Coordinates of C-alpha atoms and ligand atoms in Angstrom, one line a residue:
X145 CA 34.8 105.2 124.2
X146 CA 38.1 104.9 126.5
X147 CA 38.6 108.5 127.8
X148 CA 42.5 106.9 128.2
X149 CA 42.4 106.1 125.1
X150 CA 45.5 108.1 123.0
X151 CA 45.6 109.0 119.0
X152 CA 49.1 109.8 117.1
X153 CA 49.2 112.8 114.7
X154 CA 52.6 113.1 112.5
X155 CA 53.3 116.1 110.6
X156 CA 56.1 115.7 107.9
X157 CA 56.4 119.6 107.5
X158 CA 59.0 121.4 105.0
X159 CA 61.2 122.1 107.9
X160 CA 60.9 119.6 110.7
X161 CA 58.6 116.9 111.8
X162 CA 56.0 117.0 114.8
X163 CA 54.3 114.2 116.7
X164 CA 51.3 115.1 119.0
X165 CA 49.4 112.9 121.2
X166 CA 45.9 113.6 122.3
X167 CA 43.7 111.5 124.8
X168 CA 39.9 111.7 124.4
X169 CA 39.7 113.2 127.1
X170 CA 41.5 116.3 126.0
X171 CA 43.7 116.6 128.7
X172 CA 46.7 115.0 127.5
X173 CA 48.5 116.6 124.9
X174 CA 51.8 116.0 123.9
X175 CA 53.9 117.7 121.5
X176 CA 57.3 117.8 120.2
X177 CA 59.1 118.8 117.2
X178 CA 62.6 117.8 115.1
X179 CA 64.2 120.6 112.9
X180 CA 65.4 119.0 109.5
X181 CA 68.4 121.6 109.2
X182 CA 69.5 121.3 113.1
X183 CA 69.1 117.7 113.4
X184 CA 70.5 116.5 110.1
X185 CA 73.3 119.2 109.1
X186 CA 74.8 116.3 107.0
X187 CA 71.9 116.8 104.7
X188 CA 73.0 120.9 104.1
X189 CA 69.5 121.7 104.0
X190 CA 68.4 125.0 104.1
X191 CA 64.8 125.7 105.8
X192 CA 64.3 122.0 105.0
X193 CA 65.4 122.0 101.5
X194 CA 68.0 122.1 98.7
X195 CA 68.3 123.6 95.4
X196 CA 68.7 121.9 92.3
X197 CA 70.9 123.1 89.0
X198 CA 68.5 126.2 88.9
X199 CA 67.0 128.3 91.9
X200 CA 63.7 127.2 90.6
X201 CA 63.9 123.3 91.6
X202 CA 63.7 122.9 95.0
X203 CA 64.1 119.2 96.9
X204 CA 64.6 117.0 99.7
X205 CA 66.1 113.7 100.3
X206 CA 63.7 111.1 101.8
X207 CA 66.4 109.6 103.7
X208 CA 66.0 112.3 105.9
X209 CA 62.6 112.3 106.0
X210 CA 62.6 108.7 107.0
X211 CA 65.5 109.7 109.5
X212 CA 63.3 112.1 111.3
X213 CA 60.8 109.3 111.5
X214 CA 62.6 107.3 113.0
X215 CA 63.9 109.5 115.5
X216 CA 60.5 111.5 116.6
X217 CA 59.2 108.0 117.4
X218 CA 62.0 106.9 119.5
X219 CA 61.6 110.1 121.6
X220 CA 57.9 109.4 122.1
X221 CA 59.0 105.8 123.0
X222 CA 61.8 107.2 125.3
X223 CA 58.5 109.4 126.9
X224 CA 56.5 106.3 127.5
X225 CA 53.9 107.5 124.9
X226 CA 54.1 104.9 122.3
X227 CA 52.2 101.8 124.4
X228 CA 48.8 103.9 125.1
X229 CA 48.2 105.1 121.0
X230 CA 45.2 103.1 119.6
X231 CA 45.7 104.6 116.3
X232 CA 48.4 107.0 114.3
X233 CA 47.8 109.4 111.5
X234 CA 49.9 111.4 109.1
X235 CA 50.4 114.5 108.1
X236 CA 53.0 116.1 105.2
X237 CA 53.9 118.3 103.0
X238 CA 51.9 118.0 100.1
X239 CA 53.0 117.7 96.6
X240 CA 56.5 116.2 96.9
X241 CA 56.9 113.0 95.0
X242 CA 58.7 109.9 96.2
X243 CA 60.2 107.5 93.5
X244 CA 60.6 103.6 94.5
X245 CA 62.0 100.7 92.9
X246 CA 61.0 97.0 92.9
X247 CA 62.9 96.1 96.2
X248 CA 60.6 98.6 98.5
X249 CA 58.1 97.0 99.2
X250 CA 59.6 93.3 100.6
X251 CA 62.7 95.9 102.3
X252 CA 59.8 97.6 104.3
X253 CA 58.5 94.6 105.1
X254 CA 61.3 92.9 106.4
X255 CA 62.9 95.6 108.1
X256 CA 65.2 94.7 111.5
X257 CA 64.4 96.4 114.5
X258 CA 67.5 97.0 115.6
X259 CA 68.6 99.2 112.9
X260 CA 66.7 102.4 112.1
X261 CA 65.0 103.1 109.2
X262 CA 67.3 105.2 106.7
X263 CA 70.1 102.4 107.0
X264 CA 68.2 100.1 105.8
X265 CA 66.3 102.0 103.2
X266 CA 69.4 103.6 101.6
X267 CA 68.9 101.3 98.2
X268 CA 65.2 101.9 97.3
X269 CA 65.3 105.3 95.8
X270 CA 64.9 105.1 92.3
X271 CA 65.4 108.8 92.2
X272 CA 67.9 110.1 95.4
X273 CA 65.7 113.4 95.6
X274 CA 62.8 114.3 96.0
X275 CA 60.9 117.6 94.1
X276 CA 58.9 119.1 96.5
X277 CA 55.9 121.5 96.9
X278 CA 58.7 125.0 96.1
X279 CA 59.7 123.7 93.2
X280 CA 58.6 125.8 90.3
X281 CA 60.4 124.3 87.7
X282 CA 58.2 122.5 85.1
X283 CA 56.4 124.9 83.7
X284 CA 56.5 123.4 79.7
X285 CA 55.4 120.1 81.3
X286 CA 52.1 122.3 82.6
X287 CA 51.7 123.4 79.2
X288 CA 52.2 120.1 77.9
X289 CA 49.9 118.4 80.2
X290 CA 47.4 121.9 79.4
X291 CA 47.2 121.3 75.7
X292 CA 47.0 117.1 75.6
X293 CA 43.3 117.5 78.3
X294 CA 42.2 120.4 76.4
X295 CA 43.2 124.0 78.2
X296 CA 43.3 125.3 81.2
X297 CA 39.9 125.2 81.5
X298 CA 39.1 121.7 81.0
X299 CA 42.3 120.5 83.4
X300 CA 40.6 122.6 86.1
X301 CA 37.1 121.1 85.7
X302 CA 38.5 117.6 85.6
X303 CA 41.1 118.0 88.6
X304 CA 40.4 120.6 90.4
X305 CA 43.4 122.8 89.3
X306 CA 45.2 124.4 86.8
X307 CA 48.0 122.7 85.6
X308 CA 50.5 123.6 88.5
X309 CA 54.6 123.4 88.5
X310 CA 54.5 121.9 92.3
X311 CA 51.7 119.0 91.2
X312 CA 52.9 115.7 91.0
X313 CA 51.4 115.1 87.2
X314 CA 53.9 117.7 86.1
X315 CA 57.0 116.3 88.1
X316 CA 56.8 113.1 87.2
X317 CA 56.6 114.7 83.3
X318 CA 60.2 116.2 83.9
X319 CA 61.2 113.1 86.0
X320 CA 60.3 110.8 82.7
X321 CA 61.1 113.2 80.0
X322 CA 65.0 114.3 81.8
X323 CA 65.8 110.5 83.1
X324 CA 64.0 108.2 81.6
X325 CA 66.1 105.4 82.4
X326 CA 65.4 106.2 86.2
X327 CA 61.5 106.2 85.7
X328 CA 61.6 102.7 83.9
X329 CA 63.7 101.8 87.2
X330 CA 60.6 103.4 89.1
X331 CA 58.0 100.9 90.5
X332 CA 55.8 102.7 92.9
X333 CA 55.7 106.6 93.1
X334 CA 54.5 107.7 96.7
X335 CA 53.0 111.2 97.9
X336 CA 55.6 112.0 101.1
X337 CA 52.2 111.5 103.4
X338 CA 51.8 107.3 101.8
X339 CA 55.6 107.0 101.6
X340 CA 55.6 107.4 105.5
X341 CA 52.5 106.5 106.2
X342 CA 53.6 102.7 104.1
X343 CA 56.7 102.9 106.0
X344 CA 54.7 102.6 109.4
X345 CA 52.2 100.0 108.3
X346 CA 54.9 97.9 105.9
X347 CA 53.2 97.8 103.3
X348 CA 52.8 100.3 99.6
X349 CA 49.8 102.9 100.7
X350 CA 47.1 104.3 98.9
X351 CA 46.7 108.3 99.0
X352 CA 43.4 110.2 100.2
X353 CA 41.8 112.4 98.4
X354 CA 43.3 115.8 100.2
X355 CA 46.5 114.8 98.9
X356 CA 45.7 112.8 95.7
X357 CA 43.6 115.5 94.1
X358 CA 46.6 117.9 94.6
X359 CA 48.1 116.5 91.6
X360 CA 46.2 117.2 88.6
X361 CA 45.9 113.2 87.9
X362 CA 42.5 113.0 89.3
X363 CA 39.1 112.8 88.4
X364 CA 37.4 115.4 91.3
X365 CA 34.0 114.1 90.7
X366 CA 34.5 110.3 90.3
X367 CA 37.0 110.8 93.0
X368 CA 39.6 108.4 91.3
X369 CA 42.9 108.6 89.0
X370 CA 41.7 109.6 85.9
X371 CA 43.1 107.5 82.9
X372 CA 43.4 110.5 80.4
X373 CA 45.5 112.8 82.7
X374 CA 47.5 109.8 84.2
X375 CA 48.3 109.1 80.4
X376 CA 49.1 113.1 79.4
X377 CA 51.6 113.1 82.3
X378 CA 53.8 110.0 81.8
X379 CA 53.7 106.5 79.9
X380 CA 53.1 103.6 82.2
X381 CA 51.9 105.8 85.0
X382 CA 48.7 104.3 86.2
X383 CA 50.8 100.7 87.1
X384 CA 52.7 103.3 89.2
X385 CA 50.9 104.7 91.6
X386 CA 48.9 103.7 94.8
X387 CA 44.9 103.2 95.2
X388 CA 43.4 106.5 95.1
X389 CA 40.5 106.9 98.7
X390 CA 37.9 109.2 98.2
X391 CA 37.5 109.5 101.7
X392 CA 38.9 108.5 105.2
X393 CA 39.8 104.9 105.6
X394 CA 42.3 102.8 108.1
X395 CA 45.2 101.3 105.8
X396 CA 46.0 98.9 108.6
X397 CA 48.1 97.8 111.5
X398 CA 51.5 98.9 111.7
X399 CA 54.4 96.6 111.0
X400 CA 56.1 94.3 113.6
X401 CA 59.1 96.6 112.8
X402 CA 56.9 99.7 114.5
X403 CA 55.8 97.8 117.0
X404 CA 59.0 96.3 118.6
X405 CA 61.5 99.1 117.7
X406 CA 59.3 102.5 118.9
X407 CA 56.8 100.1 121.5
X408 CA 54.0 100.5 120.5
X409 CA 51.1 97.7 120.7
X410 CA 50.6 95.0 117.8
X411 CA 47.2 95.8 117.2
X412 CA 47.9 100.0 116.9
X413 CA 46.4 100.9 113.4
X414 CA 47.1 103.9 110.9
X415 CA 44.7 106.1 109.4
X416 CA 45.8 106.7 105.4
X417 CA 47.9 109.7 105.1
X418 CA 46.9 113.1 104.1
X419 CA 48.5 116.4 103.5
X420 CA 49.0 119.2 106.0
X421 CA 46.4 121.7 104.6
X422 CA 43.5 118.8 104.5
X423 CA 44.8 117.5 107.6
X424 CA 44.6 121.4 109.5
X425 CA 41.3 121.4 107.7
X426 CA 40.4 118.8 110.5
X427 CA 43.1 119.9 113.1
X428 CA 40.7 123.4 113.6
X429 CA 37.3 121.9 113.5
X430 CA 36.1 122.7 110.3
X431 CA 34.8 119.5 108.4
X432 CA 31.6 120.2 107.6
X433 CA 31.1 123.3 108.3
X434 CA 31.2 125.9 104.9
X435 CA 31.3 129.6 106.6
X436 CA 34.4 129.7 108.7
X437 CA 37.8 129.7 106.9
X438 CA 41.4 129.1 107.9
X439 CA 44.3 130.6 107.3
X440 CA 47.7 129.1 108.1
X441 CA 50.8 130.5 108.2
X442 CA 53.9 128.3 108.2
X443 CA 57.0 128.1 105.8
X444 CA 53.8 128.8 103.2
X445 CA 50.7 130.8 104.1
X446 CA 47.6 128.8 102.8
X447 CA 43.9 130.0 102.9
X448 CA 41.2 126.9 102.5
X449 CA 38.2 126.3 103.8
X450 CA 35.5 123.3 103.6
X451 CA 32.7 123.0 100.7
X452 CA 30.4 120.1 100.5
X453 CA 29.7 120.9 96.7
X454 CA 31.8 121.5 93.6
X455 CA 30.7 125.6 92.0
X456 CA 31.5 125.5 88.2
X457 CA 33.4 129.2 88.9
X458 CA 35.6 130.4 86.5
X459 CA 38.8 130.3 88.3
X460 CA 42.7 129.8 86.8
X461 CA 44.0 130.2 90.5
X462 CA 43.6 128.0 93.7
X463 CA 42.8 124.4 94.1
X464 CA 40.2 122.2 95.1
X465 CA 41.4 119.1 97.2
X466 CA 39.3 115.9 98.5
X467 CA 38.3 116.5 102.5
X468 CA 38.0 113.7 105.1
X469 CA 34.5 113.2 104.8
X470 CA 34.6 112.1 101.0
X471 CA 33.2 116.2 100.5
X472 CA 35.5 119.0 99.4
X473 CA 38.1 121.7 100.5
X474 CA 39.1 124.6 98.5
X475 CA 42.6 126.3 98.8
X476 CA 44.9 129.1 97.8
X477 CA 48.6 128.7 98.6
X478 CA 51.0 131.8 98.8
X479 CA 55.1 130.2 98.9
X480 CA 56.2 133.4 100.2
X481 CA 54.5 132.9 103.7
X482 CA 56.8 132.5 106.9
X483 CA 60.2 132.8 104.9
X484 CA 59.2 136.2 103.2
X485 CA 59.2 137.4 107.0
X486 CA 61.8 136.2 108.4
X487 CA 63.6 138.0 105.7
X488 CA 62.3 141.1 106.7
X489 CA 62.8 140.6 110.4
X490 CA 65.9 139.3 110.0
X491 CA 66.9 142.2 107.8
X492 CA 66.5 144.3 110.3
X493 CA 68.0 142.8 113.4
X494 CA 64.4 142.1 114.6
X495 CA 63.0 139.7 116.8
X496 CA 59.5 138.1 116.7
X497 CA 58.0 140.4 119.2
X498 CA 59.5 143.2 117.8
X499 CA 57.9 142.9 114.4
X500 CA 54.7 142.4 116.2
X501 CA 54.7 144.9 118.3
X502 CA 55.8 146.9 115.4
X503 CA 52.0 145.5 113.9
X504 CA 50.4 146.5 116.8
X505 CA 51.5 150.4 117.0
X506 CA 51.3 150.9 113.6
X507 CA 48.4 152.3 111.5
X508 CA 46.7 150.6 108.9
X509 CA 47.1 151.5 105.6
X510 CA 50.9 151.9 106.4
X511 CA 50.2 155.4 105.0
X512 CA 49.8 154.4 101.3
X513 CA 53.4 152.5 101.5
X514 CA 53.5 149.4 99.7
X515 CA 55.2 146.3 99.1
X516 CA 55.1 143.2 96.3
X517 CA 56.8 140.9 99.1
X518 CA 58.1 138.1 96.1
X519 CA 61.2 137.1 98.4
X520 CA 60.7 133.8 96.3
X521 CA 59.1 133.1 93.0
X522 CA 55.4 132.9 94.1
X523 CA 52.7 130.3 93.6
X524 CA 49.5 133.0 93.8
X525 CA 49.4 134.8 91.8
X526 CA 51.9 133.5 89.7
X527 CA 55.3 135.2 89.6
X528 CA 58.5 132.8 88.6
X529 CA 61.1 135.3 88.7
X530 CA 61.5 136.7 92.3
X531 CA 62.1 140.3 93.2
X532 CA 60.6 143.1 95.9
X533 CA 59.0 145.6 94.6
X534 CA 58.1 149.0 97.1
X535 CA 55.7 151.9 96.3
X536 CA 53.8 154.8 97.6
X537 CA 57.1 156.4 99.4
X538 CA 58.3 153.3 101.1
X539 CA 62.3 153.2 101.4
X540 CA 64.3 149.8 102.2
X541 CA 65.6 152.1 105.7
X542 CA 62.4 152.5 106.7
X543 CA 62.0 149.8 109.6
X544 CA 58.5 149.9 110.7
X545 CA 57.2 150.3 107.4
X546 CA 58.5 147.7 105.9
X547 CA 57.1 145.5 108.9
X548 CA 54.2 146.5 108.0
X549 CA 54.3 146.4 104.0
X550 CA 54.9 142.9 104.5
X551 CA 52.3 141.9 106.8
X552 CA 49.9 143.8 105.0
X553 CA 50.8 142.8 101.0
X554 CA 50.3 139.2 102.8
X555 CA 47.0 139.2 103.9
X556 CA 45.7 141.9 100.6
X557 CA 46.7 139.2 98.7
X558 CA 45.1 136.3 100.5
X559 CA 41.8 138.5 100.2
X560 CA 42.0 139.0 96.8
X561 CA 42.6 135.9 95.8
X562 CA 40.4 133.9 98.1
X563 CA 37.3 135.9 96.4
X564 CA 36.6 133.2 94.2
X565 CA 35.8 130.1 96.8
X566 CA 32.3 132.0 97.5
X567 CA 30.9 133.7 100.1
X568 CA 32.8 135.4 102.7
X569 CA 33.6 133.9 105.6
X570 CA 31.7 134.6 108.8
X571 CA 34.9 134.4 111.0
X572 CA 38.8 133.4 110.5
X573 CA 40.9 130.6 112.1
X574 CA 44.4 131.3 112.2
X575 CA 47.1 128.0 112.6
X576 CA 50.5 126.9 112.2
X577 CA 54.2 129.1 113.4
X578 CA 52.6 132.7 112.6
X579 CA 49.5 132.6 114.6
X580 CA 51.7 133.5 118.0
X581 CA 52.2 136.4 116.2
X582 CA 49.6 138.9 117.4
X583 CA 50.3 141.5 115.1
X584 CA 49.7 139.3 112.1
X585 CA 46.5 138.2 113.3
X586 CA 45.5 142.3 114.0
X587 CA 46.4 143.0 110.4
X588 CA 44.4 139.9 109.2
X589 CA 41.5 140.4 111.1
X590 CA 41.6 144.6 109.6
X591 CA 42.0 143.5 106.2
X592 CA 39.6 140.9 106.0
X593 CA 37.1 143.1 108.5
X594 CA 36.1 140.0 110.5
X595 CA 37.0 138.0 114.0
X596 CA 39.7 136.2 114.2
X597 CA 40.5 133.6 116.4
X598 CA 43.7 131.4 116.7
X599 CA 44.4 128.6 119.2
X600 CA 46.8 127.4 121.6
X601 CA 47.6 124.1 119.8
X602 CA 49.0 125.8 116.5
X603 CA 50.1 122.8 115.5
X604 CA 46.5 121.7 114.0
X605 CA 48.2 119.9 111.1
X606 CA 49.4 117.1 113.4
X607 CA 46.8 117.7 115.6
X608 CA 43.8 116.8 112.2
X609 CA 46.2 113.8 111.8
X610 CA 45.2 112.7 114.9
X611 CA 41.9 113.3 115.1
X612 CA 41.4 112.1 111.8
X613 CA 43.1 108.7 113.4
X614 CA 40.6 108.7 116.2
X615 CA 37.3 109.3 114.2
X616 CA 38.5 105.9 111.9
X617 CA 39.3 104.2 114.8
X618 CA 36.3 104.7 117.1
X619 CA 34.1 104.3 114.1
X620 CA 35.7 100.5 113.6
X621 CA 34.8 99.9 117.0
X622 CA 30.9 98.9 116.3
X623 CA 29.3 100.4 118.4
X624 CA 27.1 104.3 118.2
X625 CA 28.7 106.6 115.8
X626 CA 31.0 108.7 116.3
X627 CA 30.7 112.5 114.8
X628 CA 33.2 114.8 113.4
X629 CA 31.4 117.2 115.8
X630 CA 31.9 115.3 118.5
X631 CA 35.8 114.8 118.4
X632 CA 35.9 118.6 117.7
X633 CA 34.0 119.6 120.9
X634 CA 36.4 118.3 123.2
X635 CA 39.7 118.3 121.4
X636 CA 39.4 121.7 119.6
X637 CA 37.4 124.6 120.3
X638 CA 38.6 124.6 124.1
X639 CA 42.1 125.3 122.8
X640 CA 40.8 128.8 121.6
X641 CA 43.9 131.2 122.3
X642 CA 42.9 134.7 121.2
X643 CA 39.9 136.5 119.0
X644 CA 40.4 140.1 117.8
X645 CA 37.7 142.3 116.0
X646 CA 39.1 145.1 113.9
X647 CA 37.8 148.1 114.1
X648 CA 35.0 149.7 111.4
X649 CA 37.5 152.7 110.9
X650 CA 40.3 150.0 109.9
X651 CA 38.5 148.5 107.9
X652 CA 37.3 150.6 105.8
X653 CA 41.4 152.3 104.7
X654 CA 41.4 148.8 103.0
X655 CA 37.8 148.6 102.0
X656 CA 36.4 151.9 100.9
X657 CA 36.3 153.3 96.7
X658 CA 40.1 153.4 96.2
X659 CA 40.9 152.1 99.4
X660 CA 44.3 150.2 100.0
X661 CA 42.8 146.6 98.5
X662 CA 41.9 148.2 95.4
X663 CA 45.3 150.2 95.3
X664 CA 47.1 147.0 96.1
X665 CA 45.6 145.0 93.1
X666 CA 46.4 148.0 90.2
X667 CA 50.0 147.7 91.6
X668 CA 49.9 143.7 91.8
X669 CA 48.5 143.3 88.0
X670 CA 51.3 146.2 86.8
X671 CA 54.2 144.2 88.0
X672 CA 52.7 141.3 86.4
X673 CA 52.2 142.8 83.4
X674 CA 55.8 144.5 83.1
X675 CA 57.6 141.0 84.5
Ligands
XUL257 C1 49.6 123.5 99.4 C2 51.1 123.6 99.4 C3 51.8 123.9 100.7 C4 52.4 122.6 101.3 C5 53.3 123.0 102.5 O1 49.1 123.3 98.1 O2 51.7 123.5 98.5 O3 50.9 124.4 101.7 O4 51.4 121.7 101.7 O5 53.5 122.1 103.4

């Protein structure tokens, strides 16, 4: 092992794109980001996305994201970065669909590197946008897809999940059933983590499993496509897509293009792409290991945690997804993460430190007022018509207490929903934009009555990207193995930033008879019931 040695991790989030560059040694790491709606105003995209003909499609134009690419990795040539990375991996959004037609594959292929990527790629769209992970809108195609494997059910034992609006089995539904003259046209239909990933190496990508099983077109077992679903979503599907990999593989070199226009060497190779949650999975050290969960809180707020075995749980909420190792990660997404409070805190004329130290001097338990914080139609638990709902006394004047609604309905909800992925967790790692946020992580570690911890690198999406990158390429040296543990030991748990224990008294307002969790579900299940 080269301690110079350096490793690439690309994140493709909703709202920007991040490249950071470790060394095995630990003590070189890079970071820097691109803002989709500050870089590319041409684009009008708001937080990193558009709006279709109704508020509940929600999409983005690959040309961007290839844009951002291109320009991310000229900066890190411009840095003198590129020539010392021995391996790249990639990180993105997960769900979004990209549609391709026949002249992809030879375009990327044959690309000139004097031109940057989204001039040359402005022709291969079969579809100009992309649906992605917020979009809500294809609820009759879940049904569909429900009643043709069997009920819900069935769908969930087979791929991990019920049939969900943000999946790509239900997009490419709509995409075939609204313009099916544009899906004959379709050749190749790319997750956004192989559609940049195949953009680096040249060449049409598989998918991994983290990303592939987030689509209900898998088999979670046999860790493959699975001929029945692929059918119930679209005719002519299977010819569509890529290879499914059950587990971490290389895909390649990248392409002479890659090489000569953002310097890097010939022989650089990239890891297949993954999604952001699998990919943090990595990013905060916990492959392999079952009784620490993470929580991450960027544009959504996601809850996961590693499992080497499938439970047969009754469950119609939250998803299981492939990890790196070929085992299993479960997860429970919330949409109205990061955006829910920035409305708040922009409401208000706040600041970030204001709203935590708002977090911080307040008491918990908020004195019995409440919030249902659905800024945005929500993904768990289910609510596809928006609106905020306050109870127990709370007023929309009342500044701290709304703070502190939010922040609180937040992390109720991840508790009650995450009850169904097992045993409690030991301990909680908190990632991504949020985790600077002190008073979130107070609140979090009082609701869920255990340490917290966060880290200094919160960008662990990119940063599992390239870790994942390193463990494939030091195991294709030959050579003694090289652990999960081992990459982990020096890259992430010296980054440890803060851990806070809540207090028993704290605790207990949300955990005692009739306490504040219990309160917060009656009031959760009425709203559902009367919406
Ligand atoms: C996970 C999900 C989101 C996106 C955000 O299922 O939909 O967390 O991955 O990038």
């Amino acid at each position: 092992m080269n301690q110079e040695d350096c490793f690439l991790g690309l994140d493709l989030s909703t709202q920007g794109v991040t490249v950071l560059v470790v060394s095995l040694s630990g003590e070189a790491t890079h970071t820097f980001s691109i803002s989709f709606d500050e870089a590319y105003p041409a684009y009008h995209t708001k937080a990193g996305v558009l709006t279709g003909e109704t508020p509940a499609e929600v999409l983005a134009d690959p040309r961007m994201w290839a844009q951002a690419l291109d320009d991310i990795l000229l900066m890190l040539k411009d840095k003198k970065l590129s020539g010392s990375i021995r391996a790249i991996g990639v990180s993105a959004q997960q769900h979004g669909t990209v549609y391709l037609n026949s002249t992809f594959e030879e375009r990327i292929r044959k690309l000139d590197p004097a031109l940057p990527y989204h001039r040359q790629l402005q022709h291969v769209f079969s579809r100009d946008l992309s649906p992605v992970w917020m979009d809500s809108s294809t609820r009759e195609e879940c049904r569909e897809i429900t009643h043709t494997l069997g009920g819900h059910e069935e769908v969930v034992r087979l791929t991990g999940s019920v049939a969900t609006e943000r999946f790509a089995g239900p997009q490419i539904r709509k995409f075939w059933k609204t313009q099916p003259e544009k899906y004959e046209q379709t050749t190749h239909i790319a997750l956004v983590s192989s559609f940049l990933t195949a953009l680096l190496i040249g060449r049409v990508t598989p998918v991994d499993a983290g990303d592939g099983f987030g689509t209900n077109l898998a088999d979670i077992r046999a860790g493959d496509w699975n001929e029945t679903a692929v059918a119930a979503a679209a005719p002519g599907l299977r010819n569509r897509l890529p290879r499914l990999l059950a587990k971490d593989e290389l895909v390649g070199r990248i392409s002479p293009y890659v090489a000569e226009r953002f310097g890097f060497k010939k022989d650089t190779v990239a890891m297949v792409g993954s999604g952001d949650n699998p990919c943090s999975l990595v990013g905060l050290g916990l492959m392999g290991v079952p009784d620490v969960h993470a929580i991450s809180l960027g544009t959504s707020d996601t809850y996961f945690g590693y499992t080497k075995t499938l439970e047969d749980r009754e469950r119609s909420e939250g998803h299981i997804f492939g990890a790196a190792d070929g085992k299993f990660m479960f997860l429970v997404c919330f949409k109205n993460g990061s955006l829910a409070r920035e409305a708040v805190k922009n409401g208000y004329g706040l600041s970030w430190d204001d709203f935590s130290r708002i977090l911080l001097e307040t008491d918990p338990g908020n004195q019995g007022r409440m919030m249902l914080p659905y800024f945005l139609p929500e993904i768990t638990p289910l609510v596809l018509e928006p609106g905020i709902r306050r109870f127990g006394g709370l007023t929309a004047e009342d500044v701290p207490g709304n703070v502190r609604a939010v922040a609180e309905a937040q992390a109720m909800a991840m508790y009650l929903h995450s009850g169904w992925t097992g045993p409690r967790p030991k301990r909680l790692l908190v990632t991504a934009g949020g985790s600077e946020n002190r008073g979130l992580l107070k609140v979090i570690a009082q609701v869920f009555g255990v340490e917290v911890r966060s880290f200094e690198v919160k960008e662990s999406a990119a940063l599992g990207a390239a870790i994942r990158a390193a463990h494939g390429f030091l195991n294709a040296q030959g050579g003694s193995a090289v652990g999960w543990s081992d990459l982990f030991e020096s890259l992430v748990r010296p980054n440890t930033k803060e851990i806070i224990r809540p207090s028993p008294e704290a605790v207990s307002v949300y955990h005692r008879p009739n306490g504040l969790l219990s309160l917060y579900q009656a009031f959760e299940r009425l709203a559902r019931f009367f919406s």
